[in-house]
């Protein structure tokens, strides 16, 4: 949600911090700030708004130093303002924080009674005052941090500096991700590895209840009792170029165009040579798992939830195991029927979405086995699940999820085939045929991506629309939902996704020349029915953009615009329909002049409930 970066080393600290913040800006961006150890003092600079405003504020200043912390904020407690921006300083202590401190009001009251004066409306400022309070009472910096952590309740990733310790940076985490990066003679902290990937690929991933003391070129990881914990660094496979725009105008466009590659990487190594088996390390050695489960519960939020909805069609039809799908934030409030015979599958790009994590924990509490489908190695979701299957989308920087979604779908195809084979519902020829089509996907996606100019042309026509309706049926209905979500989050145009058959039960009343309808009308079992819906819209003078099979020559006479989709089996059409909808949303938003990568009010990873 918010972003943290910290540095201890010989480089220009301000530059390292600002570059790290730029890479993290996608996590939250209503304000930003840095604190740098300069001339024996901690200098704090903060500004509401985009990072460029902070950049302008510090331009021309010489803030040299070898130690500093930085933050991009997405407001939770306290509106976006200079005063509420991080870092927060109290006495000799400066703090950056991601997460929410639940008991901040009671702590604030006690601290105010002791004479502490607060300058912001944030929960974070309490942490700085609390550490300062213990430090003033005579505890060394490390001890003071530990004591303060013992008092606060809630979630946090923290970076802390102390004016009396010019060579020490303390980091701590509880329910909010934080990594320590190890370079040659330099150390980093970050809420997300891409922030510092240019400098190092070796990381210590802090766990909940751990703090790290970075000093004298070394890192010591401690628990909250102060006991040292030996931790080996891990090397991440992502490289810095993966987190660059690579010549594209926006990350989102780059990430859309990357999907053929991301899909190839996600399939690679997971299909046996004779195409008879799906290979999932860890899962395939657990012979009992499929035999013992009698239900699958899929939980996710946002775009990942739409992937879960497609997953239900796939898993049920290929394995005949009943599947329930829940939005992460709803799951635990409906007393779900989940027990040790349930496999709970949590789907999340970031692996840090608070609602999805809470659903996973609820499932575990009720005895379910858990499987995470996740894009970020060492994320909380992957660490808390019995099994994890990673999507190899690479870092997704654009706030609107694109390549993570298609790679989640790929994993759901593979899981469905895996379960279908194990449960005896798929025979060898069927498996071979399905896999044969699956491995063709990257080429088909290339073909779809090549249509981008045509989609751009269509998008230009609809820039001024105020509302959009997306219609799909069967396995493509969740894609209608996803198309509508993409459009609304980046173009701010109201859009609704509907199962096409439901149109006549209400939304048809909205149809007129002002309401473009995007119809997913590829040739499959529901084609005739969707065509009927198209006729109904046509008869009411509605403007239709149809996504149709390449060989469908008749549809053009019924609709205003057609986007052609190459042929594949109907189970795989969601993959091919997704990219044109992403591109349509992208171009409309870009024509409107919107900030596509950082849409208003949204954050990449929603780590608060
Ligand atoms: C939409 C989008 C969000 C995320 C949702 C879940 O484009 O990005 O709806 O899909 O916040 O995020 P993850 O997948 O990280 O759990």
Coordinates of C-alpha atoms and ligand atoms in Angstrom, one line a residue:
X1 CA 0.0 0.0 0.0
X2 CA 2.5 2.7 1.1
X3 CA 6.1 2.2 0.2
X4 CA 9.3 2.2 2.4
X5 CA 12.9 2.4 1.4
X6 CA 16.0 2.9 3.5
X7 CA 19.7 3.1 2.8
X8 CA 23.0 2.8 4.7
X9 CA 26.1 3.1 2.6
X10 CA 28.5 5.2 0.6
X11 CA 26.2 6.3 -2.2
X12 CA 24.3 9.6 -2.5
X13 CA 21.6 8.6 0.0
X14 CA 19.0 11.1 -1.3
X15 CA 19.4 9.7 -4.8
X16 CA 19.0 6.1 -3.7
X17 CA 15.9 7.0 -1.6
X18 CA 14.3 9.0 -4.4
X19 CA 14.9 6.3 -7.0
X20 CA 13.6 3.7 -4.6
X21 CA 10.5 5.7 -3.9
X22 CA 9.9 6.2 -7.6
X23 CA 9.9 2.5 -8.1
X24 CA 7.5 2.1 -5.1
X25 CA 5.2 5.0 -6.0
X26 CA 2.7 2.5 -7.4
X27 CA 2.0 1.3 -3.9
X28 CA 0.6 4.5 -2.7
X29 CA 1.1 8.1 -3.7
X30 CA -0.8 10.9 -2.0
X31 CA 2.4 12.2 -0.3
X32 CA 6.1 11.3 0.1
X33 CA 9.0 12.1 2.3
X34 CA 12.6 11.4 3.2
X35 CA 14.7 11.6 6.4
X36 CA 18.5 11.9 5.9
X37 CA 21.3 11.9 8.4
X38 CA 23.1 15.1 7.4
X39 CA 25.6 17.1 9.4
X40 CA 24.9 15.2 12.6
X41 CA 21.2 15.8 12.4
X42 CA 18.2 14.0 10.9
X43 CA 16.8 16.3 8.2
X44 CA 13.2 15.5 7.2
X45 CA 11.6 16.7 4.0
X46 CA 8.0 15.9 3.1
X47 CA 5.4 16.9 0.6
X48 CA 1.8 16.2 -0.2
X49 CA 1.2 15.0 -3.8
X50 CA 3.3 13.1 -6.3
X51 CA 6.9 12.4 -5.9
X52 CA 7.8 15.2 -8.3
X53 CA 6.6 17.7 -5.8
X54 CA 9.0 16.4 -3.2
X55 CA 11.7 16.4 -5.8
X56 CA 11.1 20.0 -6.5
X57 CA 11.1 20.8 -2.8
X58 CA 14.6 19.4 -2.3
X59 CA 16.1 20.4 -5.6
X60 CA 19.1 22.6 -5.0
X61 CA 19.6 21.5 -1.4
X62 CA 22.7 19.6 -0.6
X63 CA 21.5 16.9 1.8
X64 CA 24.6 14.7 1.8
X65 CA 24.6 11.7 4.1
X66 CA 25.1 8.0 4.2
X67 CA 22.0 7.0 6.1
X68 CA 18.3 7.7 5.3
X69 CA 14.7 6.5 5.1
X70 CA 11.9 7.3 2.6
X71 CA 8.2 6.8 2.2
X72 CA 5.3 7.1 -0.2
X73 CA 2.0 7.4 1.6
X74 CA -1.5 6.3 0.8
X75 CA -3.6 7.9 3.5
X76 CA -5.4 5.8 6.1
X77 CA -5.3 7.8 9.3
X78 CA -5.3 11.5 8.5
X79 CA -5.9 13.1 5.2
X80 CA -3.1 13.6 2.7
X81 CA -1.1 16.6 3.8
X82 CA 2.5 17.7 4.3
X83 CA 2.1 17.2 8.1
X84 CA 0.7 13.7 7.8
X85 CA 3.3 12.6 5.3
X86 CA 6.1 10.3 6.6
X87 CA 8.8 10.3 8.0
X88 CA 7.5 11.4 11.4
X89 CA 10.0 12.8 13.8
X90 CA 9.8 12.9 17.6
X91 CA 12.8 14.1 19.6
X92 CA 15.7 12.2 18.2
X93 CA 13.7 9.5 16.4
X94 CA 12.4 9.4 12.8
X95 CA 10.0 6.8 11.6
X96 CA 8.5 5.6 8.3
X97 CA 5.6 3.1 8.7
X98 CA 3.3 1.0 6.5
X99 CA 0.2 -0.5 8.2
X100 CA -2.2 0.6 10.9
X101 CA -1.6 1.0 14.6
X102 CA -4.9 0.0 16.2
X103 CA -4.3 1.3 19.8
X104 CA -2.7 4.6 18.7
X105 CA -5.4 6.8 20.3
X106 CA -4.9 5.3 23.8
X107 CA -1.1 5.5 23.4
X108 CA -1.3 9.1 22.1
X109 CA -3.3 10.1 25.2
X110 CA -0.7 8.7 27.6
X111 CA 2.1 10.3 25.7
X112 CA 0.4 13.6 25.6
X113 CA -0.1 13.5 29.3
X114 CA 3.7 13.0 29.6
X115 CA 4.2 16.2 27.6
X116 CA 4.7 14.9 24.0
X117 CA 3.4 17.3 21.4
X118 CA 1.9 15.8 18.2
X119 CA 2.1 17.4 14.9
X120 CA 0.0 15.1 12.7
X121 CA -3.3 13.2 12.7
X122 CA -1.5 9.9 11.9
X123 CA -1.3 6.7 13.9
X124 CA 2.4 6.5 12.8
X125 CA 3.5 9.6 14.8
X126 CA 2.7 7.6 18.0
X127 CA 5.5 5.1 17.2
X128 CA 8.1 7.8 16.9
X129 CA 7.0 9.4 20.2
X130 CA 6.9 6.0 21.9
X131 CA 10.4 5.1 20.9
X132 CA 11.6 8.6 21.8
X133 CA 10.0 8.2 25.2
X134 CA 11.8 4.9 26.0
X135 CA 15.0 6.3 24.6
X136 CA 14.8 9.4 26.8
X137 CA 14.2 7.1 29.8
X138 CA 17.7 5.7 29.2
X139 CA 17.1 2.7 26.9
X140 CA 19.6 2.3 24.1
X141 CA 18.1 2.9 20.6
X142 CA 17.6 -0.9 19.8
X143 CA 16.0 -1.5 23.2
X144 CA 13.7 1.5 22.9
X145 CA 12.4 0.2 19.6
X146 CA 11.8 -3.2 21.0
X147 CA 10.0 -1.8 24.0
X148 CA 7.8 0.3 21.8
X149 CA 7.0 -2.7 19.6
X150 CA 5.8 -4.5 22.7
X151 CA 3.3 -1.7 23.3
X152 CA 1.8 -1.2 19.9
X153 CA -1.0 -3.3 18.4
X154 CA -1.7 -3.6 14.7
X155 CA 0.2 -4.1 11.6
X156 CA 3.5 -2.5 10.7
X157 CA 6.6 -2.4 8.5
X158 CA 8.9 0.2 10.0
X159 CA 12.2 2.0 9.3
X160 CA 13.6 3.9 12.2
X161 CA 16.5 6.3 12.6
X162 CA 18.0 7.8 15.8
X163 CA 19.9 11.1 15.8
X164 CA 22.4 9.7 18.3
X165 CA 23.2 6.7 16.1
X166 CA 24.6 7.9 12.8
X167 CA 25.4 4.3 11.6
X168 CA 22.2 2.5 12.5
X169 CA 19.0 1.8 10.8
X170 CA 16.3 -0.4 12.5
X171 CA 13.6 -2.2 10.6
X172 CA 10.7 -4.3 11.9
X173 CA 7.7 -6.1 10.6
X174 CA 4.4 -7.4 11.7
X175 CA 1.7 -8.3 9.0
X176 CA 3.2 -5.8 6.5
X177 CA 6.0 -6.9 4.2
X178 CA 9.6 -5.6 4.6
X179 CA 12.9 -6.9 3.2
X180 CA 16.5 -6.1 4.0
X181 CA 18.7 -5.9 0.9
X182 CA 22.4 -6.8 1.1
X183 CA 24.8 -5.0 -1.3
X184 CA 28.6 -4.8 -1.4
X185 CA 29.4 -2.6 1.6
X186 CA 25.8 -1.2 1.6
X187 CA 22.5 -2.1 3.1
X188 CA 18.9 -1.4 2.2
X189 CA 15.4 -1.8 3.5
X190 CA 12.3 -1.9 1.3
X191 CA 8.7 -2.8 1.5
X192 CA 9.1 -4.4 -2.0
X193 CA 12.2 -5.8 -3.7
X194 CA 11.8 -3.7 -6.9
X195 CA 12.7 -0.6 -5.0
X196 CA 16.3 -1.6 -4.7
X197 CA 16.7 -4.3 -7.3
X198 CA 19.2 -2.0 -9.2
X199 CA 21.6 -2.5 -6.3
X200 CA 21.1 -6.0 -5.1
X201 CA 19.2 -9.2 -5.6
X202 CA 20.1 -10.7 -2.2
X203 CA 17.5 -10.2 0.4
X204 CA 16.5 -11.2 3.9
X205 CA 12.7 -11.4 4.1
X206 CA 11.7 -10.4 7.6
X207 CA 9.0 -12.4 9.2
X208 CA 6.3 -11.2 11.6
X209 CA 7.6 -10.3 15.0
X210 CA 11.2 -9.7 13.7
X211 CA 13.3 -6.7 13.7
X212 CA 16.6 -6.1 11.9
X213 CA 19.4 -3.9 13.1
X214 CA 21.5 -2.6 10.2
X215 CA 24.9 -1.2 11.4
X216 CA 28.6 -1.5 10.8
X217 CA 27.9 -3.1 7.4
X218 CA 26.1 -6.0 9.0
X219 CA 22.5 -7.0 9.7
X220 CA 21.3 -8.7 12.8
X221 CA 17.8 -10.1 12.9
X222 CA 16.2 -10.4 16.4
X223 CA 12.9 -11.5 17.8
X224 CA 11.0 -9.2 20.1
X225 CA 12.7 -10.7 23.1
X226 CA 16.0 -9.5 21.7
X227 CA 17.2 -13.0 20.8
X228 CA 19.3 -13.2 17.7
X229 CA 17.8 -15.2 14.8
X230 CA 20.2 -16.6 12.2
X231 CA 18.9 -15.8 8.7
X232 CA 20.3 -16.7 5.3
X233 CA 19.8 -14.2 2.5
X234 CA 17.8 -15.4 -0.5
X235 CA 18.5 -14.4 -4.1
X236 CA 15.5 -13.2 -6.1
X237 CA 15.2 -14.1 -9.7
X238 CA 13.6 -10.8 -10.8
X239 CA 16.1 -8.5 -12.5
X240 CA 16.1 -4.7 -12.5
X241 CA 15.1 -4.4 -16.1
X242 CA 11.9 -6.3 -15.3
X243 CA 10.9 -3.3 -13.2
X244 CA 11.6 -0.7 -16.0
X245 CA 9.1 0.6 -18.6
X246 CA 11.3 -0.6 -21.4
X247 CA 10.3 2.2 -23.9
X248 CA 6.6 2.0 -23.3
X249 CA 4.6 5.0 -22.2
X250 CA 3.2 3.3 -19.2
X251 CA 4.0 0.2 -17.1
X252 CA 0.4 -1.0 -17.8
X253 CA 1.0 -1.1 -21.5
X254 CA 4.3 -2.8 -21.1
X255 CA 2.7 -5.4 -18.8
X256 CA -0.2 -6.0 -21.3
X257 CA 2.3 -6.6 -24.1
X258 CA 4.4 -8.9 -21.9
X259 CA 1.6 -11.4 -21.5
X260 CA 2.7 -13.9 -24.1
X261 CA 6.1 -14.1 -22.3
X262 CA 4.5 -14.2 -18.8
X263 CA 2.2 -17.0 -19.9
X264 CA 5.1 -19.0 -21.4
X265 CA 7.2 -18.6 -18.2
X266 CA 4.2 -19.7 -16.1
X267 CA 3.6 -22.8 -18.2
X268 CA 7.2 -23.7 -18.5
X269 CA 8.3 -26.8 -16.6
X270 CA 4.8 -27.7 -15.5
X271 CA 3.8 -30.1 -18.2
X272 CA 5.4 -33.5 -18.6
X273 CA 7.2 -34.2 -21.9
X274 CA 4.6 -36.7 -23.1
X275 CA 1.8 -34.1 -22.2
X276 CA 0.1 -36.6 -19.9
X277 CA 0.8 -34.9 -16.5
X278 CA 0.8 -31.6 -14.8
X279 CA 3.9 -31.2 -12.6
X280 CA 3.5 -29.0 -9.5
X281 CA 6.5 -29.4 -7.2
X282 CA 5.3 -30.2 -3.7
X283 CA 1.7 -30.8 -4.6
X284 CA 2.3 -33.8 -6.8
X285 CA 4.1 -35.7 -4.1
X286 CA 1.0 -35.4 -1.8
X287 CA -0.9 -38.4 -3.3
X288 CA -3.6 -38.2 -0.6
X289 CA -4.6 -34.6 -1.1
X290 CA -6.9 -35.0 -4.1
X291 CA -8.5 -38.2 -2.6
X292 CA -9.2 -36.5 0.7
X293 CA -10.7 -33.2 -0.4
X294 CA -14.4 -33.0 -1.2
X295 CA -14.6 -29.3 -1.9
X296 CA -12.5 -26.3 -3.1
X297 CA -13.0 -22.8 -1.7
X298 CA -11.5 -20.1 -3.9
X299 CA -10.9 -16.7 -2.2
X300 CA -9.5 -13.5 -3.7
X301 CA -10.1 -9.8 -4.2
X302 CA -10.6 -7.6 -7.2
X303 CA -9.1 -8.9 -10.4
X304 CA -7.8 -12.0 -8.7
X305 CA -11.4 -12.7 -7.7
X306 CA -12.4 -12.6 -11.4
X307 CA -9.7 -15.2 -12.0
X308 CA -11.2 -17.3 -9.2
X309 CA -14.6 -17.1 -11.0
X310 CA -13.1 -18.5 -14.2
X311 CA -11.4 -21.1 -12.0
X312 CA -14.7 -22.4 -10.7
X313 CA -15.9 -23.2 -14.3
X314 CA -12.6 -24.9 -15.0
X315 CA -12.2 -26.9 -11.9
X316 CA -15.7 -28.1 -11.7
X317 CA -15.9 -29.1 -15.4
X318 CA -12.5 -30.8 -15.5
X319 CA -12.4 -32.4 -12.1
X320 CA -16.0 -32.5 -11.0
X321 CA -15.0 -31.3 -7.5
X322 CA -17.5 -28.7 -6.2
X323 CA -16.1 -25.2 -6.0
X324 CA -17.2 -22.2 -4.0
X325 CA -15.9 -18.7 -4.8
X326 CA -15.7 -15.9 -2.2
X327 CA -14.5 -12.3 -2.2
X328 CA -11.8 -12.2 0.5
X329 CA -13.5 -9.6 2.6
X330 CA -16.8 -11.5 2.7
X331 CA -15.6 -15.0 3.3
X332 CA -15.2 -15.0 7.1
X333 CA -18.4 -13.1 7.7
X334 CA -20.7 -15.8 6.4
X335 CA -19.6 -18.7 8.6
X336 CA -18.3 -20.7 5.7
X337 CA -18.7 -24.5 5.5
X338 CA -15.1 -25.3 5.5
X339 CA -13.3 -28.2 7.2
X340 CA -10.3 -30.5 6.8
X341 CA -11.8 -31.9 3.6
X342 CA -11.7 -28.5 2.0
X343 CA -8.8 -27.2 -0.1
X344 CA -8.8 -23.4 0.3
X345 CA -7.1 -21.7 -2.7
X346 CA -6.2 -18.1 -2.1
X347 CA -5.3 -16.1 -5.3
X348 CA -3.3 -12.9 -5.0
X349 CA -0.8 -11.2 -7.2
X350 CA 0.9 -9.4 -4.3
X351 CA 0.3 -12.1 -1.7
X352 CA -0.2 -9.3 0.8
X353 CA -3.8 -8.3 0.4
X354 CA -5.2 -8.1 3.9
X355 CA -8.7 -9.4 3.1
X356 CA -7.3 -12.4 1.2
X357 CA -4.9 -13.2 4.0
X358 CA -7.7 -13.0 6.6
X359 CA -9.7 -15.4 4.5
X360 CA -6.8 -17.8 4.3
X361 CA -6.3 -17.6 8.1
X362 CA -10.1 -18.3 8.6
X363 CA -9.8 -21.3 6.4
X364 CA -6.8 -22.6 8.3
X365 CA -8.6 -22.1 11.6
X366 CA -11.4 -24.3 10.3
X367 CA -8.9 -27.1 9.4
X368 CA -8.7 -26.5 5.6
X369 CA -5.6 -27.3 3.6
X370 CA -4.4 -24.2 1.9
X371 CA -2.9 -23.4 -1.5
X372 CA -1.7 -20.0 -2.6
X373 CA -1.5 -18.8 -6.2
X374 CA 0.8 -15.9 -6.0
X375 CA 3.2 -13.7 -8.0
X376 CA 5.5 -12.6 -5.2
X377 CA 8.0 -15.0 -3.7
X378 CA 8.2 -14.9 0.1
X379 CA 5.0 -13.0 0.3
X380 CA 2.9 -13.5 3.5
X381 CA 0.3 -15.5 1.6
X382 CA 2.9 -18.0 0.2
X383 CA 4.5 -18.3 3.6
X384 CA 1.3 -19.0 5.4
X385 CA -0.1 -21.6 3.0
X386 CA 0.6 -25.3 2.9
X387 CA 1.4 -25.1 -0.8
X388 CA 2.2 -22.3 -3.1
X389 CA 2.1 -22.2 -6.9
X390 CA 3.8 -19.2 -8.3
X391 CA 2.8 -17.2 -11.4
X392 CA 5.9 -16.1 -13.2
X393 CA 4.5 -12.7 -14.4
X394 CA 7.5 -10.8 -13.1
X395 CA 7.0 -7.6 -11.1
X396 CA 3.7 -6.0 -11.8
X397 CA 4.1 -2.2 -11.3
X398 CA 1.0 -0.8 -13.0
X399 CA -1.8 -0.5 -10.4
X400 CA -4.3 -2.1 -12.7
X401 CA -3.6 -5.8 -12.7
X402 CA -3.0 -7.3 -16.2
X403 CA -0.3 -9.9 -16.6
X404 CA -0.9 -11.2 -13.1
X405 CA -4.5 -12.0 -14.1
X406 CA -3.6 -14.0 -17.2
X407 CA -0.9 -16.0 -15.4
X408 CA -3.4 -16.7 -12.6
X409 CA -5.7 -18.1 -15.3
X410 CA -2.9 -20.3 -16.6
X411 CA -2.3 -21.7 -13.1
X412 CA -6.0 -22.4 -12.8
X413 CA -6.0 -24.3 -16.1
X414 CA -3.1 -26.3 -14.9
X415 CA -4.7 -27.0 -11.5
X416 CA -7.9 -28.1 -13.1
X417 CA -6.1 -30.5 -15.4
X418 CA -4.0 -31.7 -12.4
X419 CA -7.1 -32.4 -10.3
X420 CA -9.0 -33.8 -13.3
X421 CA -6.3 -36.3 -13.9
X422 CA -5.9 -37.3 -10.2
X423 CA -9.7 -37.6 -9.7
X424 CA -9.9 -39.8 -12.8
X425 CA -12.2 -37.4 -14.7
X426 CA -9.8 -36.6 -17.6
X427 CA -8.5 -39.4 -19.8
X428 CA -5.3 -39.3 -21.7
X429 CA -6.6 -38.1 -25.1
X430 CA -8.6 -35.3 -23.5
X431 CA -5.6 -34.2 -21.5
X432 CA -3.3 -34.3 -24.5
X433 CA -5.8 -32.3 -26.6
X434 CA -6.2 -29.6 -23.8
X435 CA -2.5 -29.3 -23.2
X436 CA -1.9 -29.1 -27.0
X437 CA -4.2 -26.0 -27.1
X438 CA -2.7 -24.6 -23.9
X439 CA 0.8 -24.6 -25.2
X440 CA -0.3 -22.7 -28.3
X441 CA -1.6 -19.9 -26.1
X442 CA 1.5 -17.7 -26.2
X443 CA 1.4 -17.6 -30.0
X444 CA -2.3 -16.8 -30.0
X445 CA -1.7 -14.0 -27.4
X446 CA 1.0 -12.6 -29.7
X447 CA -1.6 -12.5 -32.4
X448 CA -4.1 -10.6 -30.2
X449 CA -1.4 -8.2 -29.0
X450 CA -0.6 -7.3 -32.7
X451 CA -4.2 -6.0 -33.0
X452 CA -3.4 -3.1 -30.6
X453 CA -3.6 -0.4 -33.3
X454 CA -7.1 -1.4 -34.2
X455 CA -8.1 -1.4 -30.6
X456 CA -6.6 2.0 -30.2
X457 CA -8.6 3.2 -33.1
X458 CA -11.8 1.9 -31.6
X459 CA -11.0 3.3 -28.1
X460 CA -10.7 6.8 -29.6
X461 CA -14.3 6.7 -30.6
X462 CA -15.6 6.0 -27.1
X463 CA -13.5 8.4 -25.0
X464 CA -16.5 10.6 -24.2
X465 CA -18.9 7.8 -23.1
X466 CA -20.1 8.2 -19.5
X467 CA -21.2 4.5 -19.0
X468 CA -20.3 1.2 -20.5
X469 CA -22.0 -2.2 -20.3
X470 CA -19.9 -5.4 -20.7
X471 CA -21.8 -8.7 -21.5
X472 CA -20.4 -12.2 -21.3
X473 CA -21.8 -15.7 -20.7
X474 CA -20.5 -18.9 -19.1
X475 CA -16.8 -18.9 -18.6
X476 CA -16.5 -15.5 -20.3
X477 CA -18.9 -13.8 -17.8
X478 CA -16.1 -13.1 -15.3
X479 CA -14.1 -11.6 -18.2
X480 CA -17.0 -9.1 -18.7
X481 CA -16.6 -8.2 -15.0
X482 CA -12.9 -7.9 -15.4
X483 CA -13.2 -5.7 -18.6
X484 CA -15.6 -3.4 -16.7
X485 CA -13.3 -3.2 -13.7
X486 CA -10.3 -2.3 -15.8
X487 CA -12.2 0.5 -17.5
X488 CA -13.6 2.0 -14.4
X489 CA -10.4 2.0 -12.4
X490 CA -8.2 3.7 -14.9
X491 CA -10.6 5.8 -17.1
X492 CA -13.1 6.6 -14.3
X493 CA -15.9 5.8 -16.6
X494 CA -18.8 3.9 -14.9
X495 CA -18.9 0.4 -16.3
X496 CA -20.8 -2.7 -15.3
X497 CA -20.2 -6.3 -16.2
X498 CA -23.3 -8.5 -16.6
X499 CA -24.1 -12.1 -17.5
X500 CA -25.5 -11.5 -21.0
X501 CA -28.7 -13.5 -20.1
X502 CA -29.5 -11.1 -17.3
X503 CA -29.6 -8.1 -19.6
X504 CA -33.3 -8.5 -20.1
X505 CA -33.9 -8.5 -16.4
X506 CA -33.0 -4.9 -15.9
X507 CA -30.0 -3.4 -17.7
X508 CA -31.7 -3.3 -21.0
X509 CA -33.6 -0.3 -19.7
X510 CA -30.3 1.6 -19.9
X511 CA -29.6 0.9 -23.6
X512 CA -29.4 3.9 -25.9
X513 CA -26.9 5.6 -28.2
X514 CA -25.0 6.9 -25.2
X515 CA -24.3 3.6 -23.6
X516 CA -21.7 1.5 -25.5
X517 CA -22.1 -2.3 -25.0
X518 CA -19.0 -4.6 -25.1
X519 CA -20.3 -8.0 -26.1
X520 CA -18.1 -11.1 -25.7
X521 CA -19.4 -13.2 -28.6
X522 CA -16.9 -15.8 -29.5
X523 CA -18.2 -19.0 -31.1
X524 CA -18.9 -21.4 -28.2
X525 CA -22.0 -23.1 -26.6
X526 CA -23.5 -19.7 -25.7
X527 CA -22.8 -18.0 -29.0
X528 CA -26.4 -18.1 -30.3
X529 CA -27.7 -16.7 -27.0
X530 CA -25.2 -13.8 -26.9
X531 CA -26.2 -13.1 -30.5
X532 CA -29.8 -12.7 -29.4
X533 CA -28.7 -10.2 -26.8
X534 CA -26.7 -8.3 -29.5
X535 CA -29.9 -8.2 -31.6
X536 CA -31.8 -6.8 -28.6
X537 CA -29.2 -4.0 -28.1
X538 CA -29.1 -3.4 -31.9
X539 CA -32.9 -3.0 -32.0
X540 CA -32.7 -0.3 -29.4
X541 CA -30.0 1.6 -31.4
X542 CA -27.3 0.7 -28.9
X543 CA -23.6 0.9 -30.0
X544 CA -21.9 -2.5 -29.8
X545 CA -18.3 -3.4 -29.7
X546 CA -18.1 -7.2 -30.3
X547 CA -15.2 -9.4 -29.5
X548 CA -15.8 -12.2 -32.0
X549 CA -14.1 -15.3 -33.5
X550 CA -12.0 -14.5 -36.6
X551 CA -14.2 -16.6 -38.8
X552 CA -17.4 -14.8 -37.8
X553 CA -18.2 -12.8 -40.9
X554 CA -21.8 -12.1 -40.1
X555 CA -21.4 -10.3 -36.8
X556 CA -20.1 -7.1 -38.4
X557 CA -23.5 -6.2 -39.8
X558 CA -25.1 -6.2 -36.3
X559 CA -22.4 -4.2 -34.4
X560 CA -20.5 -1.0 -34.8
X561 CA -17.0 -2.4 -34.1
X562 CA -15.5 -5.9 -34.1
X563 CA -12.3 -7.1 -32.5
X564 CA -11.3 -10.5 -33.9
X565 CA -10.1 -13.3 -31.7
X566 CA -8.1 -16.3 -33.1
X567 CA -9.7 -19.7 -32.8
X568 CA -9.1 -21.9 -29.7
X569 CA -11.1 -24.3 -27.5
X570 CA -13.9 -22.5 -25.6
X571 CA -12.3 -23.1 -22.2
X572 CA -9.3 -20.9 -23.3
X573 CA -11.3 -18.0 -24.8
X574 CA -11.1 -16.0 -21.5
X575 CA -7.3 -15.8 -22.1
X576 CA -7.8 -14.3 -25.5
X577 CA -10.6 -12.0 -24.6
X578 CA -8.8 -10.4 -21.7
X579 CA -6.0 -8.6 -23.6
X580 CA -8.3 -6.6 -26.0
X581 CA -10.4 -5.5 -23.0
X582 CA -7.2 -4.4 -21.1
X583 CA -6.1 -2.5 -24.2
X584 CA -9.5 -0.9 -24.7
X585 CA -9.5 0.4 -21.1
X586 CA -5.8 1.4 -21.4
X587 CA -6.3 3.5 -24.6
X588 CA -9.5 5.1 -23.4
X589 CA -7.8 6.2 -20.2
X590 CA -4.7 7.4 -22.0
X591 CA -6.8 9.4 -24.5
X592 CA -8.5 11.0 -21.5
X593 CA -5.1 12.0 -20.2
X594 CA -5.4 10.0 -17.0
X595 CA -2.4 8.8 -15.0
X596 CA -2.8 5.2 -16.1
X597 CA -0.2 3.6 -13.9
X598 CA -1.3 5.5 -10.8
X599 CA -5.1 5.9 -10.9
X600 CA -6.6 8.2 -8.3
X601 CA -7.5 6.7 -4.9
X602 CA -6.1 3.2 -5.8
X603 CA -3.0 1.5 -4.4
X604 CA -1.3 -1.6 -5.8
X605 CA -1.4 -3.7 -2.8
X606 CA -4.2 -3.3 -0.3
X607 CA -2.6 -4.3 3.0
X608 CA -5.3 -2.9 5.2
X609 CA -8.8 -4.4 5.8
Ligands
LIG1 C1 -7.5 -4.4 -10.3 C2 -6.5 -4.7 -9.2 C3 -7.1 -5.0 -7.9 C4 -6.4 -6.3 -7.3 C5 -6.8 -6.6 -5.9 C6 -6.2 -7.8 -5.3 O1 -6.8 -4.1 -11.4 O2 -5.4 -4.6 -9.4 O3 -8.5 -5.3 -7.9 O4 -6.6 -7.4 -8.1 O5 -6.5 -5.5 -5.1 O6 -4.8 -7.7 -5.3 P1 -3.9 -9.0 -5.1 O7 -4.1 -9.9 -6.4 O8 -2.5 -8.5 -5.0 O9 -4.4 -9.7 -3.9

